[in-house]
Amino acid sequence: MNASQLQALIVDDPIEAWTAAGFAGEDVVTIGSTTVVTTAASENRGDGHRQGIVGASIAGIGELDGLDLGSWVPTPGDIIDTDHPNGVVAIDHVVVMTPDSDRTTEAFEAQGIDARRVRRIELEGGDRRQTFFWLGDVICEVVGPDEPAGDGPAQWWGLALTVRDLEATVTLLGEAASPIKPAVQPGRFVSTLRRDVGLGVPILFISEHPGGAS
């Protein structure tokens, strides 16, 4: 397994909501090298948890700027190479929100997880920053203000999932998916899973890289 691999995401969602969104799985959902552990399979759920991504497991990492991390490691029986009806083939990236981009970047790099790219976005309400890291074979996109805006912890937020055929995914999901539009990355297209499906995790479906480029 790759160093600092994102092994698992703990989500406070029922498995029924994931299957309704076209994912295959009984209690867990396997996407590439990462296992999405639902409340039905996780022992980490407690009263007061926000719905959505409530924790994760990263190989060799026990603390990361306040992100909820645990020691949940998938067993061979959890990792099932299966085709998802919605056409999802990989996690393109997982999003982390932070009030302090510098602090979170320093925390990642202190664990040997180096920033690979930084993108700044000019906005009227204050510039935003996107910093990209590799968690094994999954990109982690840390999003926050360009200047610190608080001292709260970083938080897991949402997922961008690569699909084999975006048009087929949107056709399958019908009104549960937003209309297809161009992605920020040239040659790729996206559609958002509407929240009324019942998932607390914001999900963006994104087409594969043109020509299979990584």
Tab-separated table of N, CA, C and O in Angstrom, residues 12 16 18-19 24 36 76 83 89 101 108 112 123 141 148 154 174 178 192 202 205:
chain	number	residue	atom	x	y	z
A	12	ASP	N	-21.331	9.455	8.006
A	12	ASP	CA	-22.526	9.314	8.837
A	12	ASP	C	-23.756	9.327	7.948
A	12	ASP	O	-24.632	10.179	8.064
A	16	GLU	N	-28.228	2.754	2.520
A	16	GLU	CA	-29.327	2.849	1.561
A	16	GLU	C	-29.221	4.105	0.702
A	16	GLU	O	-29.596	4.105	-0.480
A	18	TRP	N	-26.410	5.517	-0.218
A	18	TRP	CA	-25.334	5.280	-1.183
A	18	TRP	C	-25.811	4.380	-2.321
A	18	TRP	O	-25.503	4.618	-3.487
A	19	THR	N	-26.576	3.343	-1.988
A	19	THR	CA	-27.066	2.457	-3.048
A	19	THR	C	-28.085	3.199	-3.925
A	19	THR	O	-28.140	2.987	-5.142
A	24	ALA	N	-22.469	0.297	-5.319
A	24	ALA	CA	-22.641	-1.098	-4.917
A	24	ALA	C	-21.959	-1.322	-3.574
A	24	ALA	O	-20.854	-0.843	-3.339
A	36	VAL	N	-15.251	3.357	1.722
A	36	VAL	CA	-16.203	4.272	2.353
A	36	VAL	C	-17.000	3.452	3.356
A	36	VAL	O	-17.715	2.520	2.989
A	76	PRO	N	-9.279	-7.656	4.055
A	76	PRO	CA	-9.398	-8.120	2.668
A	76	PRO	C	-10.839	-8.342	2.232
A	76	PRO	O	-11.190	-8.132	1.069
A	83	ASP	N	-18.118	-3.290	-9.829
A	83	ASP	CA	-18.583	-2.232	-10.716
A	83	ASP	C	-19.762	-1.517	-10.057
A	83	ASP	O	-20.733	-2.157	-9.638
A	89	VAL	N	-15.397	5.002	-11.019
A	89	VAL	CA	-14.219	4.127	-11.134
A	89	VAL	C	-13.090	4.545	-10.200
A	89	VAL	O	-12.164	3.750	-9.974
A	101	SER	N	-5.165	28.229	5.774
A	101	SER	CA	-4.487	27.428	4.745
A	101	SER	C	-3.018	27.187	5.076
A	101	SER	O	-2.500	26.082	4.857
A	108	PHE	N	0.288	19.139	7.106
A	108	PHE	CA	0.466	18.071	6.126
A	108	PHE	C	1.954	17.824	5.879
A	108	PHE	O	2.418	16.680	5.888
A	112	GLY	N	5.201	14.645	6.260
A	112	GLY	CA	5.842	14.145	5.053
A	112	GLY	C	4.948	14.141	3.830
A	112	GLY	O	5.278	13.513	2.821
A	123	LEU	N	-11.624	36.486	-5.174
A	123	LEU	CA	-13.052	36.644	-4.939
A	123	LEU	C	-13.305	37.968	-4.233
A	123	LEU	O	-12.440	38.477	-3.504
A	141	GLU	N	-7.572	17.913	-1.767
A	141	GLU	CA	-7.635	19.346	-2.078
A	141	GLU	C	-8.021	20.098	-0.811
A	141	GLU	O	-9.135	19.950	-0.301
A	148	PRO	N	-5.409	33.751	7.021
A	148	PRO	CA	-6.121	33.047	8.095
A	148	PRO	C	-7.416	33.743	8.485
A	148	PRO	O	-7.484	34.972	8.555
A	154	ALA	N	-9.280	21.889	10.760
A	154	ALA	CA	-9.642	21.511	9.390
A	154	ALA	C	-10.741	20.452	9.470
A	154	ALA	O	-10.860	19.738	10.465
A	174	GLY	N	-30.957	10.526	-13.241
A	174	GLY	CA	-32.090	11.378	-13.565
A	174	GLY	C	-32.033	12.716	-12.847
A	174	GLY	O	-31.018	13.404	-12.853
A	178	SER	N	-27.289	17.005	-11.405
A	178	SER	CA	-27.424	18.300	-12.077
A	178	SER	C	-27.000	18.183	-13.530
A	178	SER	O	-26.316	17.230	-13.916
A	192	THR	N	-23.212	17.454	-10.445
A	192	THR	CA	-23.314	17.366	-8.987
A	192	THR	C	-24.466	16.450	-8.587
A	192	THR	O	-25.555	16.508	-9.171
A	202	PRO	N	-21.176	15.958	0.117
A	202	PRO	CA	-21.274	16.587	-1.209
A	202	PRO	C	-20.462	15.778	-2.224
A	202	PRO	O	-19.293	15.466	-1.983
A	205	PHE	N	-19.529	14.356	-9.643
A	205	PHE	CA	-19.088	13.368	-10.625
A	205	PHE	C	-18.297	14.097	-11.705
A	205	PHE	O	-18.704	15.155	-12.180
